[in-house]
């Protein structure tokens, strides 16, 4: 099969981990007889520095025309910040904002489903903050809605009656929730067949809408168990009994928070892959963590999250389940062999650089 993949390396550790994921994809192409062609684009703070724009229109279009996007996290709080605090630079315009690169793809390509798996590798239970027995049970996906909600609706910060006042509206339509619900149930069909829809209907009208739509869609999937849970209760249970979950479906903000909680409880953000997928099958794949400026340029970042994101690309967008499994097995093999980066170091492990970990995974494919 031939596939064109847009590659945006991003900022901080982005280029380091994306390079390792490309190496792994090349090895998969070689072993399974595929051709992957890469279209390199520049975005994020790198884009602002090169072109004064976090994502130029022509780069957006070039990437959107590819079969999928491999994305390195964007942002560098040392150079640009949302707040402008402590003398750091404040965005002058949306064009200058590094988050624009990601948001443009999510909204423009309608990548409404953010798939974030969280599981603890048995080799790494000692590195997970959860107790061993709890850690072993965790194997879930947080399915975050990606294109609407509080991130995208009307916002203001202004003087009202002499007092600085701020507002963020949260808006969802029936169809936005319904397509998310269908994705959630279909995902659960291929797993443990449980959907937990998380929200806060006692405080939010959007929560009532989510509940109404999800209940209706659930009727089309009688094989899947369906439950609802308040978001605060879900956060507590993710730590006390993570093994009870399968697919956790959540609106944008709740999903953002719960997925980081789940991934951190599972171990390092450096292990957490993710995919933004939409109706057309194309997707944007990236590690769930950020650009990690604290370790950027040191060669010690963990590439596993980006490599597992590339595996998700093969599984969800390219219909290559065997190839995706080959990558996932190679990651397990490397971990079995004692390969570790600094963030997942366990007693007796071999501490490797980002590049060495990539090489070990390539070798195991
Ligand atoms: P972060 O995820 O970059 O870092 C949090 C901690 O996790 C750090 O200690 C970091 O070293 C560690 N970490 C993350 N990925 C790792 C890896 N692969 N290997 C080893 N350790 C890893 O979060 P932050 O510091 O809050 O954000 C830094 C920047 O990233 C900000 O500019 C933020 O806006 C941006 N960000 C971008 C995205 C994205 O592009 N999707 C997502 C989140 C944050």
Coordinates of C-alpha atoms and ligand atoms in Angstrom, one line a residue:
X1 CA 0.0 0.0 0.0
X2 CA 1.1 3.6 -0.6
X3 CA 0.5 6.3 1.9
X4 CA 1.5 9.9 2.2
X5 CA 2.1 11.1 5.7
X6 CA 2.5 14.8 6.7
X7 CA 5.2 15.2 9.3
X8 CA 5.1 18.3 11.6
X9 CA 8.0 17.9 14.0
X10 CA 6.9 20.7 16.3
X11 CA 8.9 22.1 19.2
X12 CA 10.9 21.0 22.2
X13 CA 11.3 17.2 22.2
X14 CA 8.9 17.1 19.2
X15 CA 11.6 16.6 16.5
X16 CA 13.5 14.1 18.7
X17 CA 10.6 11.7 19.2
X18 CA 9.0 12.2 15.7
X19 CA 12.4 11.2 14.1
X20 CA 12.2 7.9 16.0
X21 CA 8.6 7.3 15.0
X22 CA 9.5 7.9 11.3
X23 CA 12.4 5.3 11.7
X24 CA 9.9 2.8 13.0
X25 CA 7.4 3.5 10.1
X26 CA 10.2 3.0 7.6
X27 CA 11.0 -0.4 9.1
X28 CA 7.3 -1.4 9.0
X29 CA 7.2 -0.3 5.3
X30 CA 10.2 -2.4 4.6
X31 CA 8.9 -5.5 6.4
X32 CA 5.4 -5.4 5.1
X33 CA 6.1 -4.1 1.6
X34 CA 4.4 -0.7 1.9
X35 CA 5.6 2.8 0.6
X36 CA 5.3 5.7 3.1
X37 CA 6.1 9.1 1.6
X38 CA 6.6 12.0 4.0
X39 CA 5.6 15.6 3.4
X40 CA 7.5 17.8 5.9
X41 CA 5.8 20.9 7.2
X42 CA 6.8 23.4 9.8
X43 CA 4.5 24.6 12.5
X44 CA 4.1 25.6 16.1
X45 CA 6.7 28.0 17.6
X46 CA 9.1 26.7 14.8
X47 CA 6.6 28.0 12.3
X48 CA 6.3 31.3 14.1
X49 CA 10.1 31.7 14.1
X50 CA 10.4 30.6 10.4
X51 CA 7.4 32.4 8.9
X52 CA 5.7 34.5 11.6
X53 CA 2.8 32.0 11.5
X54 CA 2.2 28.9 13.6
X55 CA 0.6 27.3 10.6
X56 CA 0.6 28.8 7.1
X57 CA -2.5 28.2 4.9
X58 CA -0.4 26.3 2.3
X59 CA 1.1 24.1 5.0
X60 CA -2.3 23.3 6.4
X61 CA -3.6 22.4 2.9
X62 CA -0.5 20.3 2.1
X63 CA -0.9 18.3 5.3
X64 CA -4.7 18.0 5.0
X65 CA -4.3 16.5 1.5
X66 CA -2.1 13.7 2.9
X67 CA -3.5 10.4 4.2
X68 CA -2.7 11.3 7.8
X69 CA -0.5 13.6 10.0
X70 CA 2.3 12.6 12.3
X71 CA 2.5 15.5 14.7
X72 CA 5.2 16.6 17.3
X73 CA 3.9 18.5 20.2
X74 CA 3.9 22.3 19.8
X75 CA 4.6 25.1 22.2
X76 CA 7.5 26.5 24.1
X77 CA 6.6 28.5 27.2
X78 CA 10.1 29.8 27.3
X79 CA 9.4 31.9 24.2
X80 CA 5.6 32.3 24.0
X81 CA 2.9 32.1 26.6
X82 CA -0.8 32.6 26.7
X83 CA -0.6 34.8 29.8
X84 CA 2.3 37.1 29.1
X85 CA 3.3 36.8 32.8
X86 CA 6.9 37.2 34.1
X87 CA 8.0 39.2 31.1
X88 CA 7.4 36.3 28.6
X89 CA 5.9 37.1 25.3
X90 CA 2.1 37.3 24.9
X91 CA 0.5 36.2 21.6
X92 CA -0.2 39.3 19.5
X93 CA -2.8 37.5 17.3
X94 CA -4.3 34.1 16.6
X95 CA -1.8 33.8 13.7
X96 CA 1.1 33.9 16.2
X97 CA -0.4 31.4 18.6
X98 CA 1.4 28.0 18.6
X99 CA -1.8 26.2 19.6
X100 CA -3.2 27.3 16.3
X101 CA -1.3 24.6 14.5
X102 CA -3.2 21.8 16.4
X103 CA -6.6 23.5 16.6
X104 CA -6.6 24.3 12.9
X105 CA -6.2 20.6 12.0
X106 CA -8.8 19.4 14.6
X107 CA -11.4 21.9 13.5
X108 CA -10.6 22.1 9.8
X109 CA -10.4 18.4 9.3
X110 CA -13.3 17.7 11.7
X111 CA -11.1 15.4 13.8
X112 CA -13.8 15.1 16.4
X113 CA -12.7 11.9 18.3
X114 CA -9.5 12.1 20.3
X115 CA -8.5 8.5 21.2
X116 CA -6.2 8.3 24.2
X117 CA -5.3 4.7 25.3
X118 CA -4.0 4.3 28.9
X119 CA -2.5 1.0 30.0
X120 CA 0.3 0.0 32.3
X121 CA 2.9 -2.1 30.6
X122 CA 3.5 -5.2 32.9
X123 CA 7.3 -4.5 32.7
X124 CA 6.8 -1.1 34.1
X125 CA 4.4 -1.5 37.1
X126 CA 7.2 -0.4 39.3
X127 CA 7.4 2.9 37.5
X128 CA 3.6 3.6 37.7
X129 CA 2.4 5.7 40.6
X130 CA -0.5 3.3 41.1
X131 CA -0.1 0.3 43.4
X132 CA 1.1 -2.8 41.5
X133 CA -2.2 -4.7 41.7
X134 CA -4.2 -1.7 40.5
X135 CA -1.7 -0.8 37.8
X136 CA -1.8 -4.2 36.2
X137 CA -5.6 -3.9 35.8
X138 CA -5.6 -0.6 33.8
X139 CA -6.3 -0.9 30.1
X140 CA -8.7 1.8 28.9
X141 CA -9.3 4.4 26.3
X142 CA -10.4 8.0 27.1
X143 CA -12.3 9.2 24.1
X144 CA -12.3 13.0 24.2
X145 CA -14.6 15.1 22.1
X146 CA -12.2 17.4 20.2
X147 CA -13.9 20.0 18.1
X148 CA -16.5 21.8 20.3
X149 CA -17.3 22.6 23.9
X150 CA -15.7 25.2 26.1
X151 CA -12.5 25.4 24.0
X152 CA -14.3 26.8 21.0
X153 CA -17.4 28.7 22.0
X154 CA -17.9 32.4 22.8
X155 CA -15.4 33.9 25.3
X156 CA -14.8 37.2 26.8
X157 CA -12.8 39.0 29.5
X158 CA -14.1 42.5 30.1
X159 CA -15.1 45.0 32.7
X160 CA -18.7 44.5 33.8
X161 CA -20.1 46.8 36.4
X162 CA -16.6 48.1 37.2
X163 CA -15.2 44.6 37.8
X164 CA -13.0 42.4 35.6
X165 CA -15.3 39.5 34.5
X166 CA -14.6 36.5 32.3
X167 CA -16.9 34.0 30.6
X168 CA -16.4 30.8 28.6
X169 CA -19.5 29.4 27.0
X170 CA -19.8 25.7 26.4
X171 CA -21.9 24.7 23.4
X172 CA -22.7 21.3 21.8
X173 CA -25.1 20.4 19.1
X174 CA -27.0 17.1 18.9
X175 CA -25.0 16.0 15.8
X176 CA -21.6 16.7 17.4
X177 CA -22.5 14.5 20.4
X178 CA -24.1 11.8 18.2
X179 CA -21.1 11.2 16.0
X180 CA -18.9 11.0 19.1
X181 CA -21.3 8.5 20.7
X182 CA -21.3 6.3 17.6
X183 CA -17.5 6.3 17.6
X184 CA -17.4 5.4 21.3
X185 CA -19.7 2.4 20.9
X186 CA -18.0 1.2 17.8
X187 CA -14.6 1.4 19.7
X188 CA -16.1 -0.5 22.6
X189 CA -17.4 -3.2 20.3
X190 CA -13.8 -4.1 19.5
X191 CA -12.7 -4.2 23.1
X192 CA -14.4 -5.0 26.5
X193 CA -17.8 -3.7 25.4
X194 CA -18.3 -1.1 28.1
X195 CA -18.9 2.6 27.5
X196 CA -18.8 5.0 30.5
X197 CA -20.1 8.4 29.5
X198 CA -18.7 11.0 31.9
X199 CA -20.3 14.4 32.5
X200 CA -22.0 16.7 34.9
X201 CA -25.7 16.9 34.0
X202 CA -26.6 18.2 37.5
X203 CA -24.6 21.4 36.7
X204 CA -24.5 21.7 33.0
X205 CA -27.2 21.8 30.3
X206 CA -24.7 20.3 27.8
X207 CA -24.4 17.4 30.2
X208 CA -28.2 16.8 29.9
X209 CA -27.8 16.9 26.1
X210 CA -24.9 14.4 26.2
X211 CA -27.0 12.1 28.4
X212 CA -30.0 12.2 26.1
X213 CA -28.0 11.6 22.9
X214 CA -25.9 8.8 24.4
X215 CA -28.9 7.0 25.7
X216 CA -30.5 7.0 22.3
X217 CA -27.3 5.8 20.5
X218 CA -26.8 3.1 23.1
X219 CA -30.0 1.5 21.9
X220 CA -28.3 0.8 18.6
X221 CA -25.5 -1.2 20.4
X222 CA -27.3 -3.7 22.6
X223 CA -24.1 -5.8 23.0
X224 CA -22.3 -2.9 24.7
X225 CA -22.9 -2.1 28.4
X226 CA -23.6 1.6 28.9
X227 CA -23.3 3.6 32.1
X228 CA -23.0 7.3 33.0
X229 CA -20.7 8.7 35.7
X230 CA -20.2 12.1 37.2
X231 CA -16.8 13.4 36.2
X232 CA -15.5 13.9 39.8
X233 CA -16.5 10.3 40.6
X234 CA -14.7 9.1 37.5
X235 CA -11.5 10.9 38.5
X236 CA -11.7 9.2 41.9
X237 CA -12.3 5.7 40.4
X238 CA -9.5 6.1 37.8
X239 CA -7.1 6.1 40.8
X240 CA -9.0 3.6 43.1
X241 CA -10.2 1.0 40.6
X242 CA -8.9 1.8 37.1
X243 CA -9.5 -1.8 35.9
X244 CA -13.3 -1.3 35.9
X245 CA -13.2 0.9 32.8
X246 CA -13.0 0.2 29.1
X247 CA -14.0 3.3 26.9
X248 CA -14.5 6.5 28.9
X249 CA -16.4 9.0 26.6
X250 CA -16.2 12.6 27.6
X251 CA -16.7 16.1 26.3
X252 CA -13.7 18.2 25.4
X253 CA -12.6 19.7 28.8
X254 CA -13.4 16.7 30.9
X255 CA -11.6 14.4 28.4
X256 CA -8.6 16.6 28.4
X257 CA -8.2 16.4 32.2
X258 CA -9.2 12.7 32.6
X259 CA -6.8 11.5 29.9
X260 CA -3.8 13.1 31.4
X261 CA -4.8 11.7 34.8
X262 CA -5.1 8.2 33.4
X263 CA -1.8 8.5 31.5
X264 CA 0.1 9.8 34.5
X265 CA -1.4 7.2 36.8
X266 CA -0.2 4.6 34.2
X267 CA 3.3 5.8 34.3
X268 CA 5.0 8.5 32.2
X269 CA 3.4 10.8 29.7
X270 CA 6.3 9.5 27.5
X271 CA 4.3 6.2 27.1
X272 CA 1.0 7.8 26.0
X273 CA 0.1 7.8 22.3
X274 CA -3.0 9.5 21.0
X275 CA -4.9 9.9 17.7
X276 CA -7.3 12.6 16.6
X277 CA -9.7 10.9 14.1
X278 CA -12.6 12.2 12.1
X279 CA -15.3 11.1 9.7
X280 CA -13.0 10.7 6.6
X281 CA -10.7 8.2 8.3
X282 CA -7.7 10.6 8.2
X283 CA -6.2 11.4 11.5
X284 CA -3.6 13.4 13.3
X285 CA -1.3 11.3 15.6
X286 CA 0.9 12.6 18.4
X287 CA 2.1 11.7 21.9
X288 CA -0.4 12.8 24.5
X289 CA 2.2 14.9 26.4
X290 CA 3.5 18.3 25.4
X291 CA 6.9 19.5 24.1
X292 CA 8.6 19.0 27.4
X293 CA 10.9 22.0 27.3
X294 CA 12.6 20.9 30.5
X295 CA 14.3 17.9 28.7
X296 CA 14.4 19.2 25.1
X297 CA 17.7 18.9 23.3
X298 CA 19.1 16.5 25.9
X299 CA 18.4 13.3 23.9
X300 CA 16.7 11.7 26.9
X301 CA 13.0 12.0 25.8
X302 CA 11.0 8.8 25.7
X303 CA 10.0 8.2 22.0
X304 CA 7.5 5.3 22.9
X305 CA 4.5 7.6 23.0
X306 CA 5.1 9.0 19.5
X307 CA 5.9 5.5 18.2
X308 CA 2.7 4.1 19.7
X309 CA 0.9 7.1 18.1
X310 CA 2.3 6.0 14.7
X311 CA 0.9 2.5 15.5
X312 CA -2.5 4.0 16.1
X313 CA -2.2 5.7 12.7
X314 CA -1.7 2.3 11.1
X315 CA -4.6 0.8 13.0
X316 CA -7.2 3.6 12.8
X317 CA -6.5 5.4 9.6
X318 CA -4.7 2.9 7.3
X319 CA -6.5 -0.3 8.3
X320 CA -3.2 -2.0 9.0
X321 CA -3.9 -3.9 12.2
X322 CA -1.1 -6.4 11.7
X323 CA 1.5 -3.7 11.2
X324 CA 0.2 -1.8 14.2
X325 CA 0.5 -4.9 16.4
X326 CA 4.0 -5.5 15.1
X327 CA 5.0 -2.1 16.5
X328 CA 3.2 -2.6 19.8
X329 CA 4.9 -6.0 20.2
X330 CA 8.3 -4.5 19.4
X331 CA 7.8 -1.9 22.2
X332 CA 6.9 -4.7 24.6
X333 CA 10.0 -6.7 23.4
X334 CA 12.3 -3.7 24.0
X335 CA 10.8 -3.3 27.5
X336 CA 11.2 -7.0 28.2
X337 CA 14.9 -6.7 27.2
X338 CA 15.3 -4.0 29.9
X339 CA 15.4 -1.0 27.6
X340 CA 14.4 2.1 29.5
X341 CA 14.6 5.9 29.1
X342 CA 15.2 8.0 32.1
X343 CA 11.5 8.7 32.8
X344 CA 10.6 4.9 33.1
X345 CA 13.8 3.7 34.7
X346 CA 13.3 0.6 36.9
X347 CA 15.8 -1.4 38.9
X348 CA 18.0 -3.5 36.7
X349 CA 17.0 -1.6 33.5
X350 CA 19.4 -0.3 30.8
X351 CA 19.2 3.5 30.5
X352 CA 19.0 4.5 26.8
X353 CA 18.8 7.7 25.0
X354 CA 15.8 8.7 22.8
X355 CA 17.6 7.5 19.7
X356 CA 18.8 4.2 21.3
X357 CA 15.3 3.4 22.4
X358 CA 14.1 4.0 18.8
X359 CA 16.8 1.7 17.5
X360 CA 15.9 -1.0 19.9
X361 CA 12.2 -0.9 18.8
X362 CA 13.2 -0.9 15.1
X363 CA 15.4 -3.9 15.7
X364 CA 12.5 -5.8 17.4
X365 CA 10.2 -5.3 14.4
Ligands
LIG1 P1 4.6 18.4 29.0 O1 3.7 17.2 28.7 O2 5.4 18.9 27.9 O3 5.6 18.0 30.2 C1 5.1 17.5 31.5 C2 6.2 16.6 32.1 O4 6.2 15.3 31.5 C3 7.6 17.2 32.0 O5 8.3 16.9 33.2 C4 8.2 16.4 30.8 O6 9.6 16.3 30.9 C5 7.5 15.1 30.9 N1 7.4 14.4 29.6 C6 6.5 14.7 28.6 N2 6.7 14.0 27.6 C7 7.8 13.2 27.8 C8 8.5 12.2 27.1 N3 8.2 11.9 25.8 N4 9.6 11.6 27.7 C9 9.9 11.9 28.9 N5 9.3 12.9 29.7 C10 8.2 13.5 29.1 O7 3.7 19.5 29.6 P2 3.9 21.1 29.9 O8 5.3 21.2 30.5 O9 2.7 21.5 30.7 O10 3.9 21.8 28.5 C11 5.0 22.1 27.8 C12 4.6 22.8 26.4 O11 3.9 21.8 25.6 C13 3.6 23.9 26.6 O12 4.0 24.9 25.7 C14 2.2 23.4 26.2 O13 1.4 24.3 25.7 C15 2.6 22.3 25.2 N6 1.7 21.3 25.0 C16 1.5 20.9 23.7 C17 0.6 19.9 23.4 C18 0.3 19.5 22.0 O14 1.0 20.0 21.1 N7 -0.6 18.6 21.8 C19 0.0 19.1 24.5 C20 0.3 19.5 25.8 C21 1.1 20.6 26.1

